[in-house]
Amino acid sequence: MKIRNFSLAALAIALPIAAFASGLTPAAEDEAKIREMLTAQGFEVHEVEMEDGLYEVETTKEGLELEVYMDAQFNILEMEEDNDSEEADD
């Protein structure tokens, strides 16, 4: 009985962690919430994906291409200029 309870508890912990594995598409409702939040702040959202346990959002704001990193509670943790687009232009 204890082993079964432990297995269920481990599964309950592992499922949310697996959802934040690298390169996955977020749930539709999460993506919609992220798009709504960032659009209200003046961002144009191009792509939302999950990477290293965070939402990675490719955006444009005031002519700058930015990557916005958000946690599971939709808090903005970091923003950085997206230099990949400049390299593609070369």
Tab-separated table of C-alpha atoms in Angstrom:
chain	number	residue	atom	x	y	z
A	1	MET	CA	0.000	0.000	0.000
A	2	LYS	CA	2.819	2.449	0.858
A	3	ILE	CA	4.556	1.759	-2.440
A	4	ARG	CA	1.371	2.468	-4.382
A	5	ASN	CA	0.815	5.755	-2.511
A	6	PHE	CA	4.418	6.724	-3.199
A	7	SER	CA	3.983	5.925	-6.906
A	8	LEU	CA	0.858	8.067	-7.126
A	9	ALA	CA	2.605	10.933	-5.356
A	10	ALA	CA	5.614	10.661	-7.655
A	11	LEU	CA	3.330	10.701	-10.685
A	12	ALA	CA	1.495	13.776	-9.387
A	13	ILE	CA	4.831	15.596	-9.106
A	14	ALA	CA	6.273	14.328	-12.393
A	15	LEU	CA	3.377	15.296	-14.650
A	16	PRO	CA	3.643	19.074	-14.201
A	17	ILE	CA	7.423	18.896	-14.519
A	18	ALA	CA	7.127	16.912	-17.753
A	19	ALA	CA	4.827	19.593	-19.122
A	20	PHE	CA	7.675	22.090	-18.842
A	21	ALA	CA	10.197	20.016	-20.779
A	22	SER	CA	12.152	21.876	-23.418
A	23	GLY	CA	10.626	22.614	-26.804
A	24	LEU	CA	6.997	21.849	-25.987
A	25	THR	CA	3.997	23.873	-27.022
A	26	PRO	CA	2.116	25.296	-24.043
A	27	ALA	CA	-1.542	24.507	-23.422
A	28	ALA	CA	-3.865	26.625	-25.564
A	29	GLU	CA	-5.360	28.418	-22.552
A	30	ASP	CA	-1.888	29.266	-21.207
A	31	GLU	CA	-0.778	30.617	-24.568
A	32	ALA	CA	-3.971	32.687	-24.838
A	33	LYS	CA	-3.377	34.162	-21.371
A	34	ILE	CA	0.248	35.014	-22.202
A	35	ARG	CA	-0.764	36.639	-25.492
A	36	GLU	CA	-3.502	38.650	-23.771
A	37	MET	CA	-1.201	39.826	-20.960
A	38	LEU	CA	1.675	40.858	-23.200
A	39	THR	CA	-0.537	42.456	-25.860
A	40	ALA	CA	-2.107	44.612	-23.136
A	41	GLN	CA	1.441	45.775	-22.270
A	42	GLY	CA	2.176	46.814	-25.866
A	43	PHE	CA	3.978	43.703	-27.106
A	44	GLU	CA	3.257	42.047	-30.435
A	45	VAL	CA	3.509	38.305	-29.718
A	46	HIS	CA	4.928	36.126	-32.513
A	47	GLU	CA	5.503	32.738	-30.869
A	48	VAL	CA	5.066	31.075	-27.483
A	49	GLU	CA	6.917	27.906	-26.520
A	50	MET	CA	8.308	26.239	-23.442
A	51	GLU	CA	12.006	25.932	-22.813
A	52	ASP	CA	13.911	24.878	-19.698
A	53	GLY	CA	10.801	25.064	-17.524
A	54	LEU	CA	9.842	28.573	-18.649
A	55	TYR	CA	7.578	30.089	-21.243
A	56	GLU	CA	9.728	31.667	-23.962
A	57	VAL	CA	7.822	34.297	-25.917
A	58	GLU	CA	9.148	35.880	-29.095
A	59	THR	CA	7.820	39.423	-29.274
A	60	THR	CA	8.268	42.867	-30.793
A	61	LYS	CA	7.840	46.100	-28.853
A	62	GLU	CA	8.698	49.594	-30.054
A	63	GLY	CA	10.686	48.176	-32.977
A	64	LEU	CA	12.803	45.840	-30.832
A	65	GLU	CA	12.634	42.075	-31.212
A	66	LEU	CA	12.614	40.614	-27.711
A	67	GLU	CA	12.482	37.250	-26.032
A	68	VAL	CA	10.365	37.353	-22.873
A	69	TYR	CA	10.772	34.577	-20.299
A	70	MET	CA	7.863	33.842	-17.953
A	71	ASP	CA	7.357	31.354	-15.140
A	72	ALA	CA	4.389	29.016	-14.629
A	73	GLN	CA	2.481	31.794	-12.815
A	74	PHE	CA	2.964	34.104	-15.855
A	75	ASN	CA	5.423	36.415	-14.110
A	76	ILE	CA	7.970	38.041	-16.413
A	77	LEU	CA	11.381	36.923	-15.195
A	78	GLU	CA	13.621	38.264	-17.938
A	79	MET	CA	13.580	40.096	-21.256
A	80	GLU	CA	16.419	40.143	-23.719
A	81	GLU	CA	16.960	41.352	-27.241
A	82	ASP	CA	16.538	38.600	-29.799
A	83	ASN	CA	19.851	38.600	-31.657
A	84	ASP	CA	18.969	35.502	-33.705
A	85	SER	CA	16.953	37.589	-36.158
A	86	GLU	CA	19.945	39.877	-36.832
A	87	GLU	CA	22.172	36.887	-37.559
A	88	ALA	CA	19.625	35.541	-40.050
A	89	ASP	CA	19.746	38.847	-41.959
A	90	ASP	CA	23.533	38.609	-42.534
